PDB file of C-alpha atoms in Angstrom:
ATOM      1  CA  MET Z   1     -86.283 -15.517  14.270  1.00  0.00           C
ATOM      2  CA  ARG Z   2     -84.531 -14.122  11.774  1.00  0.00           C
ATOM      3  CA  LYS Z   3     -82.938 -11.761  13.897  1.00  0.00           C
ATOM      4  CA  LEU Z   4     -82.062 -14.478  16.577  1.00  0.00           C
ATOM      5  CA  LEU Z   5     -80.262 -16.129  14.111  1.00  0.00           C
ATOM      6  CA  VAL Z   6     -77.767 -13.471  12.970  1.00  0.00           C
ATOM      7  CA  SER Z   7     -77.315 -12.609  16.401  1.00  0.00           C
ATOM      8  CA  LEU Z   8     -76.123 -15.842  17.177  1.00  0.00           C
ATOM      9  CA  ALA Z   9     -73.865 -16.423  13.995  1.00  0.00           C
ATOM     10  CA  LEU Z  10     -72.243 -12.953  14.954  1.00  0.00           C
ATOM     11  CA  GLY Z  11     -71.837 -14.013  18.435  1.00  0.00           C
ATOM     12  CA  ALA Z  12     -70.432 -17.302  17.080  1.00  0.00           C
ATOM     13  CA  ASN Z  13     -67.938 -15.381  14.838  1.00  0.00           C
ATOM     14  CA  PHE Z  14     -66.941 -12.949  17.742  1.00  0.00           C
ATOM     15  CA  VAL Z  15     -66.073 -15.807  19.667  1.00  0.00           C
ATOM     16  CA  ALA Z  16     -64.049 -17.855  17.059  1.00  0.00           C
ATOM     17  CA  ALA Z  17     -62.096 -14.721  16.703  1.00  0.00           C
ATOM     18  CA  ALA Z  18     -61.717 -14.421  20.086  1.00  0.00           C
ATOM     19  CA  LEU Z  19     -60.066 -17.977  20.001  1.00  0.00           C
ATOM     20  CA  LEU Z  20     -57.900 -17.638  17.252  1.00  0.00           C
ATOM     21  CA  PRO Z  21     -54.558 -16.081  17.586  1.00  0.00           C
ATOM     22  CA  THR Z  22     -53.874 -12.413  17.678  1.00  0.00           C
ATOM     23  CA  ALA Z  23     -52.952 -11.345  14.210  1.00  0.00           C
ATOM     24  CA  ALA Z  24     -48.998 -12.063  13.377  1.00  0.00           C
ATOM     25  CA  GLN Z  25     -46.666  -9.042  14.592  1.00  0.00           C
ATOM     26  CA  ALA Z  26     -43.968  -8.184  12.128  1.00  0.00           C
ATOM     27  CA  PHE Z  27     -40.788 -10.541  12.549  1.00  0.00           C
ATOM     28  CA  ASP Z  28     -38.223  -8.263  14.669  1.00  0.00           C
ATOM     29  CA  LEU Z  29     -34.574  -8.156  13.654  1.00  0.00           C
ATOM     30  CA  ALA Z  30     -31.967  -5.844  15.577  1.00  0.00           C
ATOM     31  CA  VAL Z  31     -28.711  -5.301  13.725  1.00  0.00           C
ATOM     32  CA  ILE Z  32     -25.209  -4.159  15.241  1.00  0.00           C
ATOM     33  CA  GLY Z  33     -23.004  -2.747  13.641  1.00  0.00           C
ATOM     34  CA  PHE Z  34     -20.057  -2.635  15.716  1.00  0.00           C
ATOM     35  CA  GLN Z  35     -18.787   0.637  14.242  1.00  0.00           C
ATOM     36  CA  MET Z  36     -20.477   2.239  11.990  1.00  0.00           C
ATOM     37  CA  SER Z  37     -18.495   5.203  11.230  1.00  0.00           C
ATOM     38  CA  SER Z  38     -16.522   2.312   9.100  1.00  0.00           C
ATOM     39  CA  GLU Z  39     -17.959   2.189   5.392  1.00  0.00           C
ATOM     40  CA  THR Z  40     -17.456  -1.489   5.645  1.00  0.00           C
ATOM     41  CA  HIS Z  41     -19.698  -2.198   8.937  1.00  0.00           C
ATOM     42  CA  ALA Z  42     -22.408   0.354   7.520  1.00  0.00           C
ATOM     43  CA  ARG Z  43     -22.458  -1.098   4.207  1.00  0.00           C
ATOM     44  CA  VAL Z  44     -23.267  -4.886   5.860  1.00  0.00           C
ATOM     45  CA  ALA Z  45     -25.918  -3.321   8.271  1.00  0.00           C
ATOM     46  CA  ASN Z  46     -27.410  -0.853   5.656  1.00  0.00           C
ATOM     47  CA  ALA Z  47     -27.413  -3.677   3.322  1.00  0.00           C
ATOM     48  CA  ALA Z  48     -29.001  -6.370   5.664  1.00  0.00           C
ATOM     49  CA  ALA Z  49     -32.025  -3.638   7.028  1.00  0.00           C
ATOM     50  CA  ALA Z  50     -33.121  -2.619   3.614  1.00  0.00           C
ATOM     51  CA  ALA Z  51     -33.543  -6.329   2.725  1.00  0.00           C
ATOM     52  CA  ALA Z  52     -35.717  -7.161   6.026  1.00  0.00           C
ATOM     53  CA  LYS Z  53     -37.495  -4.149   5.480  1.00  0.00           C
ATOM     54  CA  ALA Z  54     -38.281  -5.172   2.108  1.00  0.00           C
ATOM     55  CA  LYS Z  55     -39.713  -8.127   3.739  1.00  0.00           C
ATOM     56  CA  GLY Z  56     -41.683  -6.066   5.744  1.00  0.00           C
ATOM     57  CA  TRP Z  57     -40.235  -6.628   8.959  1.00  0.00           C
ATOM     58  CA  ASN Z  58     -39.300  -4.474  11.779  1.00  0.00           C
ATOM     59  CA  VAL Z  59     -35.595  -3.240  12.105  1.00  0.00           C
ATOM     60  CA  ASN Z  60     -33.585  -1.740  14.367  1.00  0.00           C
ATOM     61  CA  ILE Z  61     -30.052  -0.895  14.114  1.00  0.00           C
ATOM     62  CA  LEU Z  62     -27.400  -0.312  16.902  1.00  0.00           C
ATOM     63  CA  ASN Z  63     -23.769   1.456  16.713  1.00  0.00           C
ATOM     64  CA  SER Z  64     -21.671   0.376  19.064  1.00  0.00           C
ATOM     65  CA  GLU Z  65     -19.105   3.007  18.072  1.00  0.00           C
ATOM     66  CA  GLY Z  66     -16.277   0.789  17.999  1.00  0.00           C
ATOM     67  CA  SER Z  67     -16.672   0.035  22.067  1.00  0.00           C
ATOM     68  CA  LEU Z  68     -16.171  -3.205  23.458  1.00  0.00           C
ATOM     69  CA  PRO Z  69     -18.369  -2.313  26.791  1.00  0.00           C
ATOM     70  CA  LYS Z  70     -21.010  -0.323  24.512  1.00  0.00           C
ATOM     71  CA  HIS Z  71     -21.434  -3.366  22.298  1.00  0.00           C
ATOM     72  CA  ALA Z  72     -21.277  -6.057  25.565  1.00  0.00           C
ATOM     73  CA  GLU Z  73     -24.310  -3.600  26.862  1.00  0.00           C
ATOM     74  CA  GLN Z  74     -26.196  -3.161  23.557  1.00  0.00           C
ATOM     75  CA  LEU Z  75     -26.421  -6.966  23.576  1.00  0.00           C
ATOM     76  CA  ASP Z  76     -27.626  -7.310  27.163  1.00  0.00           C
ATOM     77  CA  THR Z  77     -30.348  -5.075  26.203  1.00  0.00           C
ATOM     78  CA  LEU Z  78     -31.327  -6.839  23.158  1.00  0.00           C
ATOM     79  CA  ILE Z  79     -31.215  -9.784  25.064  1.00  0.00           C
ATOM     80  CA  GLN Z  80     -33.821  -8.456  28.056  1.00  0.00           C
ATOM     81  CA  ARG Z  81     -36.588  -7.169  24.794  1.00  0.00           C
ATOM     82  CA  LYS Z  82     -35.978 -10.454  23.109  1.00  0.00           C
ATOM     83  CA  PRO Z  83     -36.116  -9.442  19.005  1.00  0.00           C
ATOM     84  CA  ASP Z  84     -36.583 -12.712  16.756  1.00  0.00           C
ATOM     85  CA  ALA Z  85     -33.323 -12.679  15.783  1.00  0.00           C
ATOM     86  CA  ILE Z  86     -29.965 -10.283  15.778  1.00  0.00           C
ATOM     87  CA  LEU Z  87     -27.362  -9.413  13.136  1.00  0.00           C
ATOM     88  CA  ILE Z  88     -23.977  -8.367  14.392  1.00  0.00           C
ATOM     89  CA  ALA Z  89     -21.440  -7.015  11.273  1.00  0.00           C
ATOM     90  CA  MET Z  90     -18.187  -6.967  12.184  1.00  0.00           C
ATOM     91  CA  GLY Z  91     -18.512  -7.982  16.137  1.00  0.00           C
ATOM     92  CA  LYS Z  92     -16.119  -9.486  18.613  1.00  0.00           C
ATOM     93  CA  PRO Z  93     -17.377 -13.181  19.467  1.00  0.00           C
ATOM     94  CA  VAL Z  94     -14.761 -14.075  21.830  1.00  0.00           C
ATOM     95  CA  GLU Z  95     -15.420 -10.676  23.918  1.00  0.00           C
ATOM     96  CA  ALA Z  96     -19.008 -10.946  23.521  1.00  0.00           C
ATOM     97  CA  GLU Z  97     -18.835 -14.454  24.013  1.00  0.00           C
ATOM     98  CA  ALA Z  98     -21.240 -14.465  27.740  1.00  0.00           C
ATOM     99  CA  GLN Z  99     -23.661 -12.325  26.082  1.00  0.00           C
ATOM    100  CA  LEU Z 100     -24.042 -14.469  22.993  1.00  0.00           C
ATOM    101  CA  LYS Z 101     -24.540 -17.406  25.272  1.00  0.00           C
ATOM    102  CA  SER Z 102     -27.252 -15.919  26.887  1.00  0.00           C
ATOM    103  CA  ALA Z 103     -28.968 -15.031  23.582  1.00  0.00           C
ATOM    104  CA  LYS Z 104     -28.498 -18.641  22.759  1.00  0.00           C
ATOM    105  CA  GLU Z 105     -30.107 -19.496  26.122  1.00  0.00           C
ATOM    106  CA  ALA Z 106     -33.009 -17.131  25.838  1.00  0.00           C
ATOM    107  CA  GLY Z 107     -33.804 -18.718  22.158  1.00  0.00           C
ATOM    108  CA  ILE Z 108     -32.771 -15.745  20.381  1.00  0.00           C
ATOM    109  CA  PRO Z 109     -30.824 -16.589  17.071  1.00  0.00           C
ATOM    110  CA  VAL Z 110     -27.723 -14.495  16.437  1.00  0.00           C
ATOM    111  CA  LEU Z 111     -26.058 -14.573  13.084  1.00  0.00           C
ATOM    112  CA  THR Z 112     -22.895 -12.722  12.217  1.00  0.00           C
ATOM    113  CA  VAL Z 113     -20.776 -11.053   9.008  1.00  0.00           C
ATOM    114  CA  MET Z 114     -17.180 -10.907   9.141  1.00  0.00           C
ATOM    115  CA  ALA Z 115     -17.092 -11.352  12.613  1.00  0.00           C
ATOM    116  CA  GLY Z 116     -15.161 -14.682  13.472  1.00  0.00           C
ATOM    117  CA  THR Z 117     -17.453 -17.820  14.774  1.00  0.00           C
ATOM    118  CA  SER Z 118     -18.879 -18.731  17.978  1.00  0.00           C
ATOM    119  CA  ALA Z 119     -20.342 -21.918  19.218  1.00  0.00           C
ATOM    120  CA  HIS Z 120     -23.346 -19.733  20.650  1.00  0.00           C
ATOM    121  CA  THR Z 121     -24.250 -18.145  16.935  1.00  0.00           C
ATOM    122  CA  LEU Z 122     -25.499 -20.053  13.989  1.00  0.00           C
ATOM    123  CA  PHE Z 123     -22.558 -19.409  11.903  1.00  0.00           C
ATOM    124  CA  ASP Z 124     -20.451 -16.189  10.430  1.00  0.00           C
ATOM    125  CA  ILE Z 125     -20.747 -14.979   6.929  1.00  0.00           C
ATOM    126  CA  GLN Z 126     -17.162 -14.483   5.742  1.00  0.00           C
ATOM    127  CA  VAL Z 127     -15.038 -14.421   2.565  1.00  0.00           C
ATOM    128  CA  ASN Z 128     -11.843 -16.663   2.804  1.00  0.00           C
ATOM    129  CA  GLU Z 129      -9.328 -14.609   4.419  1.00  0.00           C
ATOM    130  CA  TYR Z 130      -6.695 -16.673   3.305  1.00  0.00           C
ATOM    131  CA  LYS Z 131      -7.821 -16.635  -0.334  1.00  0.00           C
ATOM    132  CA  VAL Z 132      -7.764 -12.653  -0.116  1.00  0.00           C
ATOM    133  CA  GLY Z 133      -4.521 -12.008   1.307  1.00  0.00           C
ATOM    134  CA  ALA Z 134      -3.199 -14.399  -1.122  1.00  0.00           C
ATOM    135  CA  GLU Z 135      -4.766 -12.659  -4.312  1.00  0.00           C
ATOM    136  CA  ALA Z 136      -3.728  -9.217  -3.031  1.00  0.00           C
ATOM    137  CA  ALA Z 137      -0.357 -10.281  -2.449  1.00  0.00           C
ATOM    138  CA  LEU Z 138       0.547 -11.935  -5.390  1.00  0.00           C
ATOM    139  CA  TYR Z 139      -1.171  -9.324  -7.339  1.00  0.00           C
ATOM    140  CA  LEU Z 140       1.945  -6.469  -6.016  1.00  0.00           C
ATOM    141  CA  LEU Z 141       4.178  -8.890  -6.348  1.00  0.00           C
ATOM    142  CA  GLY Z 142       3.746  -9.602 -10.163  1.00  0.00           C
ATOM    143  CA  GLN Z 143       3.038  -5.577 -10.365  1.00  0.00           C
ATOM    144  CA  MET Z 144       7.131  -5.492  -9.096  1.00  0.00           C
ATOM    145  CA  ASN Z 145       7.751  -8.555 -11.625  1.00  0.00           C
ATOM    146  CA  TYR Z 146       8.305 -10.385  -8.033  1.00  0.00           C
ATOM    147  CA  GLN Z 147      11.562  -7.870  -7.481  1.00  0.00           C
ATOM    148  CA  GLY Z 148      11.934  -4.887  -5.400  1.00  0.00           C
ATOM    149  CA  ASN Z 149      11.203  -3.362  -1.979  1.00  0.00           C
ATOM    150  CA  ILE Z 150       8.089  -2.849  -0.153  1.00  0.00           C
ATOM    151  CA  VAL Z 151       6.329  -1.098   2.752  1.00  0.00           C
ATOM    152  CA  THR Z 152       3.477  -2.268   4.490  1.00  0.00           C
ATOM    153  CA  GLN Z 153       0.446  -0.964   6.722  1.00  0.00           C
ATOM    154  CA  ARG Z 154      -1.061  -3.295   8.832  1.00  0.00           C
ATOM    155  CA  PHE Z 155      -3.506  -3.453  11.476  1.00  0.00           C
ATOM    156  CA  ASP Z 156      -3.723  -6.664  13.938  1.00  0.00           C
ATOM    157  CA  GLY Z 157      -6.481  -5.264  15.723  1.00  0.00           C
ATOM    158  CA  ASN Z 158      -9.096  -7.492  13.103  1.00  0.00           C
ATOM    159  CA  VAL Z 159      -9.221 -11.068  12.615  1.00  0.00           C
ATOM    160  CA  GLY Z 160      -9.352 -10.249   8.775  1.00  0.00           C
ATOM    161  CA  THR Z 161      -6.564  -8.062   8.357  1.00  0.00           C
ATOM    162  CA  ARG Z 162      -4.436 -10.058  10.599  1.00  0.00           C
ATOM    163  CA  ILE Z 163      -4.576 -13.193   8.522  1.00  0.00           C
ATOM    164  CA  ARG Z 164      -3.970 -11.174   5.450  1.00  0.00           C
ATOM    165  CA  GLY Z 165      -1.101  -9.845   7.076  1.00  0.00           C
ATOM    166  CA  LYS Z 166       0.305 -13.111   7.924  1.00  0.00           C
ATOM    167  CA  VAL Z 167      -0.351 -14.846   4.490  1.00  0.00           C
ATOM    168  CA  LEU Z 168       1.461 -11.871   3.093  1.00  0.00           C
ATOM    169  CA  ASP Z 169       4.453 -12.839   5.455  1.00  0.00           C
ATOM    170  CA  ALA Z 170       3.907 -16.224   3.783  1.00  0.00           C
ATOM    171  CA  VAL Z 171       4.160 -15.186  -0.182  1.00  0.00           C
ATOM    172  CA  LEU Z 172       7.243 -13.447   0.495  1.00  0.00           C
ATOM    173  CA  SER Z 173       9.128 -16.122   2.040  1.00  0.00           C
ATOM    174  CA  GLU Z 174       8.759 -17.868  -0.711  1.00  0.00           C
ATOM    175  CA  ASN Z 175       9.322 -14.859  -2.521  1.00  0.00           C
ATOM    176  CA  THR Z 176      12.786 -13.465  -1.468  1.00  0.00           C
ATOM    177  CA  GLY Z 177      13.291 -11.135  -4.508  1.00  0.00           C
ATOM    178  CA  VAL Z 178      11.263  -9.029  -2.224  1.00  0.00           C
ATOM    179  CA  LYS Z 179      12.077  -7.334   1.014  1.00  0.00           C
ATOM    180  CA  VAL Z 180       9.937  -5.714   3.441  1.00  0.00           C
ATOM    181  CA  LEU Z 181      12.183  -2.009   4.134  1.00  0.00           C
ATOM    182  CA  GLY Z 182       9.689  -1.005   6.805  1.00  0.00           C
ATOM    183  CA  THR Z 183       6.296  -1.795   8.469  1.00  0.00           C
ATOM    184  CA  HIS Z 184       3.627   0.552  10.361  1.00  0.00           C
ATOM    185  CA  THR Z 185       0.839  -1.300  12.596  1.00  0.00           C
ATOM    186  CA  MET Z 186      -2.342   0.473  12.784  1.00  0.00           C
ATOM    187  CA  ALA Z 187      -3.709   1.272  16.393  1.00  0.00           C
ATOM    188  CA  ARG Z 188      -6.870   0.643  17.396  1.00  0.00           C
ATOM    189  CA  THR Z 189      -7.771   4.511  18.003  1.00  0.00           C
ATOM    190  CA  GLN Z 190     -10.535   6.903  17.005  1.00  0.00           C
ATOM    191  CA  SER Z 191      -8.184   8.706  14.836  1.00  0.00           C
ATOM    192  CA  TRP Z 192      -6.707   5.732  13.379  1.00  0.00           C
ATOM    193  CA  ARG Z 193      -6.049   7.902  10.165  1.00  0.00           C
ATOM    194  CA  ASP Z 194      -3.698  10.428  11.273  1.00  0.00           C
ATOM    195  CA  ASP Z 195      -2.274   6.925  13.152  1.00  0.00           C
ATOM    196  CA  VAL Z 196      -1.555   5.714   9.608  1.00  0.00           C
ATOM    197  CA  ARG Z 197      -0.560   8.959   7.801  1.00  0.00           C
ATOM    198  CA  ASN Z 198       2.183   9.620  10.570  1.00  0.00           C
ATOM    199  CA  GLY Z 199       3.179   6.226  10.449  1.00  0.00           C
ATOM    200  CA  MET Z 200       3.334   5.806   6.437  1.00  0.00           C
ATOM    201  CA  GLN Z 201       5.022   9.696   6.093  1.00  0.00           C
ATOM    202  CA  ALA Z 202       7.844   8.253   8.148  1.00  0.00           C
ATOM    203  CA  LEU Z 203       8.423   5.042   6.505  1.00  0.00           C
ATOM    204  CA  LEU Z 204       8.186   6.924   2.749  1.00  0.00           C
ATOM    205  CA  LEU Z 205      10.459   9.733   4.091  1.00  0.00           C
ATOM    206  CA  LYS Z 206      13.177   7.017   6.017  1.00  0.00           C
ATOM    207  CA  ASN Z 207      13.163   4.583   2.963  1.00  0.00           C
ATOM    208  CA  GLN Z 208      12.891   7.859   0.173  1.00  0.00           C
ATOM    209  CA  GLY Z 209      13.822   6.316  -3.616  1.00  0.00           C
ATOM    210  CA  GLN Z 210      13.936   3.094  -2.425  1.00  0.00           C
ATOM    211  CA  VAL Z 211      10.189   1.958  -2.514  1.00  0.00           C
ATOM    212  CA  GLN Z 212       8.798  -0.051  -5.471  1.00  0.00           C
ATOM    213  CA  GLY Z 213       5.411  -1.290  -3.935  1.00  0.00           C
ATOM    214  CA  ILE Z 214       2.807  -0.936  -0.869  1.00  0.00           C
ATOM    215  CA  TRP Z 215       0.612  -2.932   0.327  1.00  0.00           C
ATOM    216  CA  ALA Z 216      -2.354  -1.962   2.539  1.00  0.00           C
ATOM    217  CA  SER Z 217      -4.337  -4.240   4.883  1.00  0.00           C
ATOM    218  CA  PHE Z 218      -7.898  -2.154   4.147  1.00  0.00           C
ATOM    219  CA  ASP Z 219      -8.694   0.481   1.460  1.00  0.00           C
ATOM    220  CA  GLY Z 220      -9.420   3.156   4.472  1.00  0.00           C
ATOM    221  CA  GLN Z 221      -5.751   2.966   5.181  1.00  0.00           C
ATOM    222  CA  ALA Z 222      -4.947   3.007   1.278  1.00  0.00           C
ATOM    223  CA  TYR Z 223      -6.944   6.426   1.199  1.00  0.00           C
ATOM    224  CA  VAL Z 224      -4.109   7.886   3.409  1.00  0.00           C
ATOM    225  CA  ILE Z 225      -1.725   6.391   1.428  1.00  0.00           C
ATOM    226  CA  ASP Z 226      -2.533   7.606  -1.539  1.00  0.00           C
ATOM    227  CA  ASP Z 227      -3.222  10.869  -0.836  1.00  0.00           C
ATOM    228  CA  LEU Z 228       0.202  11.191   0.782  1.00  0.00           C
ATOM    229  CA  LEU Z 229       1.790   9.397  -2.540  1.00  0.00           C
ATOM    230  CA  ARG Z 230      -0.198  12.069  -4.785  1.00  0.00           C
ATOM    231  CA  ALA Z 231       1.111  14.823  -2.403  1.00  0.00           C
ATOM    232  CA  GLN Z 232       4.646  13.981  -3.060  1.00  0.00           C
ATOM    233  CA  GLY Z 233       3.935  13.881  -6.902  1.00  0.00           C
ATOM    234  CA  VAL Z 234       3.948  10.252  -7.112  1.00  0.00           C
ATOM    235  CA  LYS Z 235       2.224   9.233 -10.510  1.00  0.00           C
ATOM    236  CA  LYS Z 236      -0.213   5.906 -11.065  1.00  0.00           C
ATOM    237  CA  GLY Z 237       2.087   3.107 -11.716  1.00  0.00           C
ATOM    238  CA  GLU Z 238       5.404   4.170 -10.026  1.00  0.00           C
ATOM    239  CA  ILE Z 239       4.703   2.869  -6.927  1.00  0.00           C
ATOM    240  CA  PRO Z 240       1.836   0.410  -6.971  1.00  0.00           C
ATOM    241  CA  LEU Z 241      -0.305   0.145  -3.927  1.00  0.00           C
ATOM    242  CA  VAL Z 242      -2.864  -2.504  -3.404  1.00  0.00           C
ATOM    243  CA  SER Z 243      -5.287  -3.396  -0.502  1.00  0.00           C
ATOM    244  CA  ILE Z 244      -8.521  -4.701   0.527  1.00  0.00           C
ATOM    245  CA  ASP Z 245     -11.866  -4.368   0.509  1.00  0.00           C
ATOM    246  CA  GLY Z 246     -13.898  -2.656  -2.389  1.00  0.00           C
ATOM    247  CA  GLY Z 247     -16.154   0.186  -2.807  1.00  0.00           C
ATOM    248  CA  ALA Z 248     -17.564   3.303  -4.435  1.00  0.00           C
ATOM    249  CA  ASP Z 249     -14.374   5.748  -3.490  1.00  0.00           C
ATOM    250  CA  THR Z 250     -11.994   2.530  -3.816  1.00  0.00           C
ATOM    251  CA  TYR Z 251     -13.111   2.069  -7.529  1.00  0.00           C
ATOM    252  CA  ARG Z 252     -13.122   5.715  -8.281  1.00  0.00           C
ATOM    253  CA  ARG Z 253      -9.334   5.874  -7.299  1.00  0.00           C
ATOM    254  CA  ILE Z 254      -8.332   2.966  -8.968  1.00  0.00           C
ATOM    255  CA  ALA Z 255      -9.701   4.191 -12.203  1.00  0.00           C
ATOM    256  CA  ASP Z 256      -8.600   7.856 -11.556  1.00  0.00           C
ATOM    257  CA  PRO Z 257      -5.445   8.380 -13.423  1.00  0.00           C
ATOM    258  CA  GLU Z 258      -4.090  11.181 -10.611  1.00  0.00           C
ATOM    259  CA  SER Z 259      -4.556   8.255  -7.881  1.00  0.00           C
ATOM    260  CA  THR Z 260      -1.820   5.979  -7.139  1.00  0.00           C
ATOM    261  CA  LEU Z 261      -4.075   3.060  -6.088  1.00  0.00           C
ATOM    262  CA  THR Z 262      -3.987   0.294  -8.021  1.00  0.00           C
ATOM    263  CA  ALA Z 263      -5.741  -2.464  -7.123  1.00  0.00           C
ATOM    264  CA  THR Z 264      -8.203  -3.953  -4.299  1.00  0.00           C
ATOM    265  CA  VAL Z 265      -9.514  -7.691  -3.556  1.00  0.00           C
ATOM    266  CA  ALA Z 266     -13.538  -6.551  -3.575  1.00  0.00           C
ATOM    267  CA  ILE Z 267     -15.592  -8.186  -0.624  1.00  0.00           C
ATOM    268  CA  PRO Z 268     -19.572  -8.350  -1.268  1.00  0.00           C
ATOM    269  CA  PHE Z 269     -20.310  -6.568   2.377  1.00  0.00           C
ATOM    270  CA  GLU Z 270     -24.010  -5.526   0.796  1.00  0.00           C
ATOM    271  CA  GLU Z 271     -24.051  -8.930  -0.760  1.00  0.00           C
ATOM    272  CA  MET Z 272     -23.518 -10.368   2.896  1.00  0.00           C
ATOM    273  CA  GLY Z 273     -26.002  -8.071   4.526  1.00  0.00           C
ATOM    274  CA  LYS Z 274     -28.920  -9.636   2.156  1.00  0.00           C
ATOM    275  CA  LYS Z 275     -27.242 -13.083   2.356  1.00  0.00           C
ATOM    276  CA  ALA Z 276     -27.370 -12.927   6.178  1.00  0.00           C
ATOM    277  CA  VAL Z 277     -31.296 -12.068   6.354  1.00  0.00           C
ATOM    278  CA  GLU Z 278     -32.039 -14.857   3.891  1.00  0.00           C
ATOM    279  CA  ALA Z 279     -30.383 -17.093   6.221  1.00  0.00           C
ATOM    280  CA  ILE Z 280     -32.213 -15.803   9.323  1.00  0.00           C
ATOM    281  CA  ASP Z 281     -35.794 -15.932   6.902  1.00  0.00           C
ATOM    282  CA  THR Z 282     -34.737 -19.652   6.089  1.00  0.00           C
ATOM    283  CA  ILE Z 283     -33.805 -20.398  10.111  1.00  0.00           C
ATOM    284  CA  ALA Z 284     -35.850 -18.345  12.246  1.00  0.00           C
ATOM    285  CA  VAL Z 285     -38.852 -18.047  10.090  1.00  0.00           C
ATOM    286  CA  LYS Z 286     -39.617 -20.818   7.811  1.00  0.00           C
ATOM    287  CA  LYS Z 287     -37.928 -22.887  10.666  1.00  0.00           C
ATOM    288  CA  GLN Z 288     -35.461 -25.158   8.375  1.00  0.00           C
ATOM    289  CA  SER Z 289     -32.064 -26.187   9.384  1.00  0.00           C
ATOM    290  CA  LYS Z 290     -28.923 -24.167   9.930  1.00  0.00           C
ATOM    291  CA  GLU Z 291     -27.362 -26.914   7.989  1.00  0.00           C
ATOM    292  CA  SER Z 292     -29.904 -26.149   4.982  1.00  0.00           C
ATOM    293  CA  VAL Z 293     -28.129 -22.796   4.566  1.00  0.00           C
ATOM    294  CA  THR Z 294     -24.258 -24.095   5.240  1.00  0.00           C
ATOM    295  CA  ALA Z 295     -22.694 -27.307   6.512  1.00  0.00           C
ATOM    296  CA  GLY Z 296     -20.480 -25.437   8.990  1.00  0.00           C
ATOM    297  CA  PRO Z 297     -19.302 -22.360  11.067  1.00  0.00           C
ATOM    298  CA  TYR Z 298     -19.157 -20.274   8.524  1.00  0.00           C
ATOM    299  CA  LEU Z 299     -20.667 -19.195   4.958  1.00  0.00           C
ATOM    300  CA  PHE Z 300     -18.381 -18.083   2.611  1.00  0.00           C
ATOM    301  CA  LEU Z 301     -18.665 -15.956  -0.613  1.00  0.00           C
ATOM    302  CA  ASP Z 302     -16.207 -14.666  -3.060  1.00  0.00           C
ATOM    303  CA  ALA Z 303     -13.942 -11.762  -3.148  1.00  0.00           C
ATOM    304  CA  VAL Z 304     -12.926 -10.200  -6.763  1.00  0.00           C
ATOM    305  CA  LEU Z 305      -9.594  -8.661  -7.637  1.00  0.00           C
ATOM    306  CA  VAL Z 306     -10.470  -5.173  -9.458  1.00  0.00           C
ATOM    307  CA  ASP Z 307      -7.573  -3.241 -10.974  1.00  0.00           C
ATOM    308  CA  ALA Z 308      -7.737  -0.943 -14.041  1.00  0.00           C
ATOM    309  CA  ARG Z 309      -8.689  -4.040 -16.258  1.00  0.00           C
ATOM    310  CA  ASN Z 310     -12.575  -4.392 -15.053  1.00  0.00           C
ATOM    311  CA  VAL Z 311     -13.019  -1.225 -12.456  1.00  0.00           C
ATOM    312  CA  LYS Z 312     -15.599   0.246 -14.794  1.00  0.00           C
ATOM    313  CA  GLN Z 313     -18.152  -2.828 -14.409  1.00  0.00           C
ATOM    314  CA  PHE Z 314     -17.764  -1.869 -10.597  1.00  0.00           C
ATOM    315  CA  MET Z 315     -18.559   1.290 -10.889  1.00  0.00           C
ATOM    316  CA  ASP Z 316     -21.566   0.860 -13.238  1.00  0.00           C
ATOM    317  CA  ASN Z 317     -23.147  -1.286 -10.588  1.00  0.00           C
TER     318      ASN Z 317
END
């Protein structure tokens, strides 16, 4: 009788276990970095991946290598695979609208970072590029006492860097003591560093002895310009060089008395990656509303101006 009861109990437990849902699978997050050779794209993607893995999630990082066709292809493949969520660092929502629409229709939440908004995504995590652009422009003009000549290195192929340039133009229109001697606009090429080097070298040669300040739309351009100026014997402070983004190499150059890089407006890329994972956790895992994270199409984080006065605290972090 005892054996019969034990047998019945075991059988009941087996049936009950069979009726229960299978053990929950780990949350599956796909992360796409539009161009992982770009430090900023990689910083967002890697920080997000680390934060997701800390939660026990499965993470798959993809690199679109700066190619729009490859970016679209990767999204198409992911939609077929159906991860639990997709995070895109510096993607192209306009060009990938069809894929993002398909993801939404498939019930896959998509969140972007520094990419711009879309009707088919949750929202975009950003800094206020208008504020960032104004801070960089006004800092440079302040270093020049609002008088003198500048040259500018631009990039119109990205919405953020394009906005920064437009804000610079607005600031200059109200401060007529500063003149733009020349501008080089970087092309979207694999050899963009050579493009920046050649373009800026030509500008500096043409305007030799007349340049009192240099504005660059992002730090990678500023590194190339810094190297050019140092090769020409320019000392720190002689020609203020200001850019935007922040990062270990930038802070090292700002602190280096041999470097000409004067300041940057530092964007918290790692924090953006972490915030993205927190937002996905809130919305896709905990099933809370998107409005509980942000009310509009953007979640804005703060950027900080970094120069010789505060660079050490950034290098220590």
